Every structure is written in C-alpha cells, then in structure tokens.
Amino acid sequence: MFSKLESLFFFHVGNQIDKWEQYLKIYDVELTRFAQSSRPVSLLEIGVQNGGSLELWSALLPEGSKIRGVDIDPQVAEIKFTNPDIRVDVLDGTTDEMLELFQDQSFDIVIDDGSHVSKDIISSFRRCFQLVSPGGLYIIEDLHAAYYESHGGGVHQETSAMRFLKELIDSVHLDYIEQDPINGGFDVELFRPYNQLIGRITFYDSVAVIEKLVEPKTEPYRRILSGTVSTAVDANKWLNALPRGQLATLRLSTKLAGQMDHRLADMVQRLEGACAAAEYRAAVCQKQVESLQQKAVHKDAGQGELTTTQQEHIIALQGGQDQEESSDFSSKKNGTDLHQKPSSRRDLSEQMKRSSDPVQSRRGDLKDECTGPLQIHNQAPRVEAVSALHEASLHHEKTIEVDLHDQLEISKALVRSLQEQLENERVNAQQIIAEMRGKLERSYAAWSSKARALSRLKSSRSVQQS
Ligand SMILES: C[S@@+](CC[C@H](N)C(=O)[O-])C[C@H]1O[C@@H](n2cnc3c(N)ncnc32)[C@H](O)[C@@H]1O
C-alpha cells in the first residue's frame, strides 16, 4: 500500500518533481510529525528546478503552510503555481543573500537540493542552519555526489561534504573530546555552536537529516542514576572510581540519594581525613625544606663537616662517572681533593662568590640536571659540591611539596563537589517531602469530608429506621 507521500508523488500531475525513489520513505518518516501537525508549518527548499517538489510539500503539509524555494536559475521565476502559499526567489543558496532575504524568518524544514557540489553544500549549511526553527530539520539530498570527484567529493577528500558532516558528528560529542594529540587538528571553537544546537544527525542512503534542539544545550549532559538495588555492580565501588568531573555533576534520583546519603557522608569523612593527612605531610615537608636551607647556609659558610649521608649522596651523584674516580671519594685526581678545606679566607670567599654568581656558578646547570642524572665534576671545590647537594635536596623536597599540594587541592575539590552534591540532594529531598506532605494533607481532607458525609448518611438512616 502507498504511504501518503507515495500517493501524492505518483498521482501528482503539476510541475515536474525530480527525486530518488528511497527519498519518499525517508520523508515519510521524517516529515510525519509536521504533516500531522495541527498548525501550518514552513519549508524552504534550495534548488527548485521545475518547482514540482514545492507542490509536493504543499500537498503533504497542513493547510496554510508556507513553502519557499530559491534557485540560481532565473527561469524559475517563470514557474506557475496554483497555490499562493508557494513562492520562489532567484538567489544563490550558498551566499549571505539567503540571510538577508530571510532575515526575520525561520523554517521548520530546510531542504538543500541545490548544486550538490561539496563546497556549496557546506556553504549553504553554514548559512542556512541558522534559519531552522528550534526542533526543526535541515535535510541534505543527493549526498552520493559527495563521493564524486566532479562534485568535489571522495572518501578521502578533505573538502568533501561527507567529511564535513562527519565532523558535525564529532561536534555533537565535543564535550568528550580531550585536548590531547589523538584529537589534534579538530577546531573545537569552530564547532562549538553546532554542539549547542544539534540534537541528532541521521544518515540515510544519500540523505542526511540534522535536527536542531528545541532548546540549545548550555551545559554538558550529566550522568544520572536511579533505582536502589545494585546486585551486579555496587554503586559504592564505581562511585569511588568515578572521575572528579563526573562525580561533581552526577545526579541521583531522590530515593537513591537518600540511600546513598550515608555512603557519601562516609566518603566525605574519609576525604576530609585524607585532606588533613595531606596538609600534615605538606607542613612536614615545609619544615624539612627550612631545615635543609639552614644547614646549607652553615655548610656554604664552611662551618661543620659533611655528614656521612651527605657524603654518600655525593658519591651516588658521581655514579655516572669513571668507577675508579667515584669509588674513591677523597682521591686527589687532577690535584683536587673534595675534602680539602679552602686554604685561606680569600680562597673561601672566592669559592663562595663563584657558587653564588649566576654566571660563574654551576648551580644553575645543576638545578636543571636535577631532573636527569645529576653529575658533580670531580674537580668541583667543596663549596660547590655542598651547594649542589643542597640544590638537589631542595629540588627533591620541592617536588614532593608540589605533589602534595596538588593532591591536597584535588582532595579539597572532591570534598567541595561532594558537599555541594549532598546539599543539592538534600534540597531535592526536602522539596519532594513537602510535595508529598501537601498531597497527603489534601487526600486526608478529601477522605475526612467523605467520612463525615458517610456518618451523616448512616445516622440519618438509623433515625429513619427508629
Ligand atoms: C536537483 S535540482 C532541484 C530539484 C527539485 N528540488 C525537485 O525535487 O524537483 C537542482 C537545482 O538546484 C539549482 N541550483 C544549483 N546551484 C544552486 C545554488 N547555488 N543556489 C540555488 N540553486 C542552485 C539548479 O539550478 C537546479 O534547478
């Protein structure tokens, strides 16, 4: 049996229509809700040719629907239409003139049946998608041409319309595209507006349907959880493993939130404990750094000897050098002894000056080397060795400190997001309880008035009987 559109097409006698056979079923699915609408709708078609398709749309859609067509061919101005709601303009559908002509209008349906050249399809879409009403459709016909070289197409052709549409699919998933090399080259900002406006993209043979959201998406979609029985996967387990971003936006149904309340409270408590521990560790680190700094000042001033651990540290740092040299800490190779004290006050001040002078000193180099294997030249005077050790320790401690602070921040943010979530769920629960209470009170009032009426009836009956 013919569908409504098939009947309209095959029994059509007016201006000529030019479509592919599979399109009738596609349009049947896609346009039913408009065809059955109780209000007139609006449709714009780019590419009129003989005007038959405009008559087909007019016959399918509710009475009073406005049907507009644009075509680059001036001959379309000669086409006669019996229905005054059909109007045609001679215009290039790929240009800004479209926006000028339809500046105060929007359409429930826009169909691109123009040149089918890839760059034209993309240009028209960039301009005319904004003419689609909220919840409306942008339909592109004859996409097989996006595989024809003659039309700027091809499976691997960068500029093909299909390639563009595939990027539109990516734009729908923009919120999940991580900024790392694997997604490199994707222009997130170019596609952001489409992310907020596109509800779906459906592909048929040669036809793509892009539906505009009824309301633009302003926030990424959130994960939601309902139901209180979790037999296979305990919510507790994955809740702990959930990435922070998702945890912060997770929505629970009120019942589940009630059940999870104590679990979340436990989690908050544990995290607060972890925060306190991290804070304590950071404080200990700070103290260690300070005491190392003090020790270094003493050593730089030539006071006191190196401790055994510090000596071992220096030997270890020399590990990359000649085994014979590094195994003999006090060897006098090349005439320099690491244990040798500066011979005079002048020597000491010279060495200290060198170790604190950013140009002469090896400190800067050593600091950089801290991240890789650190090497102290065997000929380095003792002050330099101590200074290097100090730098190495400082660097190491600072790394730990930074790490701890990161952990601390993460823990704190997690605590904050959980607390916010808890607060939201509590507010939700209170609202629902208030609503339930209202309902109960109303039904109680109704029930008690019924009960009163019943008892009045009973007592009047007993009076009659007596
Ligand atoms: C496939 S026909 C349209 C068929 C018609 N929609 C139908 O279903 O019977 C393509 C039409 O697009 C028009 N066209 C080509 N490039 C165009 C452009 N840039 N802007 C508007 N119309 C264009 C051509 O002149 C031609 O009439």
Coordinates of C-alpha atoms in Angstrom, one line a residue, residues 20-289:
W20 CA 15.3 9.4 -5.9
E21 CA 13.0 6.5 -5.0
Q22 CA 14.3 5.9 -1.5
Y23 CA 13.6 9.5 -0.5
L24 CA 9.8 9.0 -0.3
K25 CA 10.1 6.6 2.6
I26 CA 12.7 8.8 4.2
Y27 CA 10.5 11.8 4.0
D28 CA 7.5 9.8 5.2
V29 CA 9.5 9.0 8.4
E30 CA 11.0 12.5 8.9
L31 CA 8.0 14.7 8.0
T32 CA 5.1 12.8 9.5
R33 CA 5.1 14.9 12.7
F34 CA 4.9 18.1 10.5
A35 CA 2.3 16.6 8.2
Q36 CA 0.1 15.7 11.1
S37 CA 0.7 19.0 12.9
S38 CA -2.4 21.0 13.8
R39 CA -0.7 24.2 12.8
P40 CA 0.7 25.3 9.4
V41 CA 4.4 24.8 9.1
S42 CA 7.1 26.5 7.0
L43 CA 9.5 24.9 4.5
L44 CA 12.4 26.3 2.4
E45 CA 14.0 24.3 -0.5
I46 CA 17.3 25.3 -2.1
G47 CA 17.1 24.1 -5.7
V48 CA 13.7 24.4 -7.3
Q49 CA 14.3 23.3 -10.9
N50 CA 10.7 22.8 -12.3
G51 CA 9.0 23.5 -8.9
G52 CA 7.3 20.1 -8.6
S53 CA 8.8 19.3 -5.2
L54 CA 7.4 22.6 -3.8
E55 CA 3.9 21.5 -4.8
L56 CA 4.5 18.0 -3.3
W57 CA 5.5 19.6 0.1
S58 CA 2.5 21.9 -0.1
A59 CA 0.2 18.9 -0.6
L60 CA 1.7 16.9 2.2
L61 CA 1.9 19.6 4.9
P62 CA -1.1 21.2 6.8
E63 CA -3.2 23.8 5.0
G64 CA -1.8 27.3 5.2
S65 CA 1.9 26.0 5.3
K66 CA 4.3 28.5 3.8
I67 CA 6.5 26.9 1.1
R68 CA 9.5 28.9 -0.2
G69 CA 12.1 28.0 -2.8
V70 CA 15.3 29.6 -4.1
D71 CA 17.2 28.7 -7.3
I72 CA 20.2 30.3 -9.0
D73 CA 18.5 29.7 -12.4
P74 CA 16.5 32.9 -13.4
Q75 CA 14.0 30.7 -15.4
V76 CA 12.4 29.6 -12.1
A77 CA 10.8 33.0 -11.9
E78 CA 8.5 31.8 -14.8
I79 CA 7.1 28.8 -13.0
K80 CA 3.4 29.0 -12.3
F81 CA 1.9 27.8 -9.0
T82 CA -1.8 27.5 -8.3
N83 CA -1.2 27.7 -4.5
P84 CA -0.5 31.3 -3.4
D85 CA 1.4 29.9 -0.4
I86 CA 4.2 28.7 -2.7
R87 CA 6.8 31.4 -3.6
V88 CA 10.1 31.2 -5.4
D89 CA 13.1 33.6 -5.4
V90 CA 16.0 33.7 -7.8
L91 CA 19.0 33.5 -5.5
D92 CA 22.3 31.7 -4.8
G93 CA 21.6 29.5 -1.9
T94 CA 25.2 29.4 -0.8
T95 CA 25.6 33.1 -0.1
D96 CA 24.8 35.6 2.7
E97 CA 21.9 36.9 0.5
M98 CA 19.9 34.0 2.0
L99 CA 20.2 35.5 5.4
E100 CA 19.3 39.0 4.1
L101 CA 16.2 37.7 2.3
F102 CA 15.0 35.6 5.2
Q103 CA 16.4 37.8 8.0
D104 CA 13.2 37.8 10.1
Q105 CA 12.1 34.3 9.2
S106 CA 12.8 30.8 10.3
F107 CA 11.7 27.5 8.8
D108 CA 10.6 24.2 10.4
I109 CA 12.2 22.4 7.4
V110 CA 15.1 23.5 5.2
I111 CA 16.0 21.2 2.3
D112 CA 19.2 21.5 0.3
D113 CA 18.6 20.1 -3.1
G114 CA 20.9 22.6 -4.9
S115 CA 24.1 22.0 -6.9
H116 CA 25.2 19.0 -4.7
V117 CA 28.8 20.3 -5.1
S118 CA 30.5 19.7 -1.7
K119 CA 31.7 23.2 -1.1
D120 CA 28.2 24.6 -1.9
I121 CA 26.6 22.1 0.5
I122 CA 28.9 23.2 3.2
S123 CA 28.4 27.0 2.4
S124 CA 24.7 26.6 2.4
F125 CA 24.7 24.7 5.7
R126 CA 26.9 27.3 7.4
R127 CA 24.5 30.0 6.5
C128 CA 21.1 28.3 6.4
F129 CA 21.2 26.1 9.5
Q130 CA 20.6 29.3 11.4
L131 CA 17.3 29.7 9.5
V132 CA 16.0 26.4 11.0
S133 CA 13.5 26.8 13.9
P134 CA 14.1 25.2 17.2
G135 CA 13.2 21.5 16.9
G136 CA 13.3 21.8 13.1
L137 CA 15.1 19.8 10.4
Y138 CA 17.9 20.6 7.9
I139 CA 17.8 18.0 5.2
I140 CA 20.6 17.5 2.6
E141 CA 19.7 15.5 -0.5
D142 CA 21.8 13.7 -3.1
L143 CA 24.8 13.1 -0.8
H144 CA 26.1 10.4 -3.2
A145 CA 27.6 13.4 -5.1
A146 CA 29.9 13.9 -2.1
Y147 CA 31.7 10.8 -3.4
Y148 CA 32.0 12.2 -7.0
E149 CA 35.3 13.8 -8.0
S150 CA 33.3 16.1 -10.4
H151 CA 31.4 17.5 -7.3
G152 CA 34.5 18.0 -5.1
G153 CA 33.8 14.7 -3.3
G154 CA 35.7 11.5 -2.4
V155 CA 36.0 9.2 0.6
H156 CA 39.4 10.7 1.5
Q157 CA 38.7 14.1 0.1
E158 CA 39.3 16.6 2.9
T159 CA 36.9 19.1 1.4
S160 CA 34.0 16.7 0.8
A161 CA 30.6 17.4 2.2
M162 CA 30.7 13.9 3.8
R163 CA 33.9 14.8 5.6
F164 CA 32.2 18.0 6.9
L165 CA 29.2 16.0 8.1
K166 CA 31.4 13.5 9.9
E167 CA 33.0 16.5 11.7
L168 CA 29.5 17.6 12.6
I169 CA 29.1 14.2 14.3
D170 CA 32.3 15.0 16.3
S171 CA 30.9 18.4 17.2
V172 CA 27.9 16.7 18.8
H173 CA 30.4 14.9 21.0
L174 CA 32.5 17.9 21.7
D175 CA 32.2 17.7 25.5
Y176 CA 34.0 14.4 25.4
I177 CA 36.9 15.3 23.1
E178 CA 40.0 15.5 25.2
Q179 CA 42.6 18.1 24.3
D180 CA 45.4 15.7 23.5
P181 CA 47.3 14.8 20.4
I182 CA 44.9 12.0 19.5
N183 CA 42.2 14.6 18.8
G184 CA 44.7 17.2 17.3
G185 CA 43.6 19.3 14.4
F186 CA 39.9 19.4 15.4
D187 CA 38.8 23.0 15.7
V188 CA 36.8 22.9 18.9
E189 CA 35.7 26.5 18.8
L190 CA 34.5 26.4 15.2
F191 CA 32.2 23.5 16.0
R192 CA 31.1 24.7 19.5
P193 CA 27.9 26.4 18.2
Y194 CA 26.8 23.2 16.4
N195 CA 27.4 21.3 19.7
Q196 CA 24.9 23.5 21.4
L197 CA 22.3 23.4 18.6
I198 CA 22.4 19.9 17.0
G199 CA 20.1 17.2 18.6
R200 CA 20.8 14.5 16.1
I201 CA 22.2 13.7 12.7
T202 CA 20.7 10.8 10.8
F203 CA 22.2 9.3 7.7
Y204 CA 20.2 7.5 5.0
D205 CA 21.3 6.5 1.5
S206 CA 22.2 9.9 0.0
V207 CA 20.3 11.9 2.6
A208 CA 21.4 13.5 5.9
V209 CA 18.9 14.9 8.4
I210 CA 20.2 17.3 11.0
E211 CA 17.7 18.1 13.7
K212 CA 18.0 21.3 15.8
L213 CA 17.5 21.0 19.5
V214 CA 14.3 22.6 20.9
E215 CA 16.5 24.4 23.4
P216 CA 20.2 25.0 23.0
K217 CA 22.4 22.8 25.1
T218 CA 24.2 25.2 27.5
E219 CA 25.9 22.6 29.8
P220 CA 27.4 19.2 29.1
Y221 CA 25.0 16.3 29.7
R222 CA 25.2 14.7 33.1
R223 CA 25.3 11.2 34.2
I224 CA 22.2 10.2 36.1
L225 CA 21.5 7.3 38.4
S226 CA 18.2 5.9 39.7
G227 CA 16.9 2.7 41.4
T228 CA 18.1 1.4 44.8
V229 CA 19.1 -2.2 44.1
S230 CA 22.5 -2.8 42.7
T231 CA 23.1 -6.6 42.5
A232 CA 25.9 -6.9 40.0
V233 CA 27.9 -3.6 40.5
D234 CA 27.8 -1.9 43.8
A235 CA 27.4 1.8 43.3
N236 CA 29.9 2.4 46.2
K237 CA 32.6 0.8 44.1
W238 CA 32.2 2.8 40.9
L239 CA 31.4 6.0 42.8
N240 CA 34.8 5.9 44.3
A241 CA 36.4 5.3 40.9
L242 CA 34.3 8.0 39.1
P243 CA 36.4 10.8 37.5
R244 CA 36.1 14.0 39.6
G245 CA 34.3 15.9 36.7
Q246 CA 31.6 13.3 36.5
L247 CA 31.3 13.0 40.3
A248 CA 30.7 16.7 40.6
T249 CA 27.8 16.6 38.1
L250 CA 26.3 13.2 38.9
R251 CA 22.6 13.3 39.5
L252 CA 20.9 10.7 41.7
S253 CA 17.2 10.1 42.0
T254 CA 15.8 11.2 45.3
K255 CA 15.3 7.7 46.7
L256 CA 18.8 6.7 45.7
A257 CA 20.2 9.9 47.1
G258 CA 18.5 9.1 50.4
Q259 CA 20.1 5.6 50.3
M260 CA 23.5 7.0 49.2
D261 CA 23.5 9.8 51.7
H262 CA 25.4 7.9 54.4
R263 CA 27.8 6.5 51.9
L264 CA 28.6 9.9 50.5
A265 CA 28.9 11.2 54.1
D266 CA 31.4 8.4 54.7
M267 CA 33.3 9.3 51.6
V268 CA 33.4 12.9 52.6
Q269 CA 34.7 11.9 56.1
R270 CA 37.4 9.8 54.6
L271 CA 38.4 12.5 52.2
E272 CA 38.5 15.0 54.9
G273 CA 40.8 12.7 56.8
A274 CA 42.9 12.4 53.6
C275 CA 43.0 16.2 53.4
A276 CA 44.2 16.6 56.9
A277 CA 46.9 14.0 56.4
A278 CA 48.0 15.7 53.2
E279 CA 48.1 19.0 55.0
Y280 CA 50.1 17.5 57.7
R281 CA 52.6 16.0 55.2
A282 CA 52.9 19.3 53.4
A283 CA 53.7 21.0 56.8
V284 CA 56.4 18.4 57.5
C285 CA 57.8 19.0 54.0
Q286 CA 57.9 22.7 54.6
K287 CA 59.8 22.1 57.9
Q288 CA 62.3 19.8 56.1
V289 CA 62.9 22.3 53.4

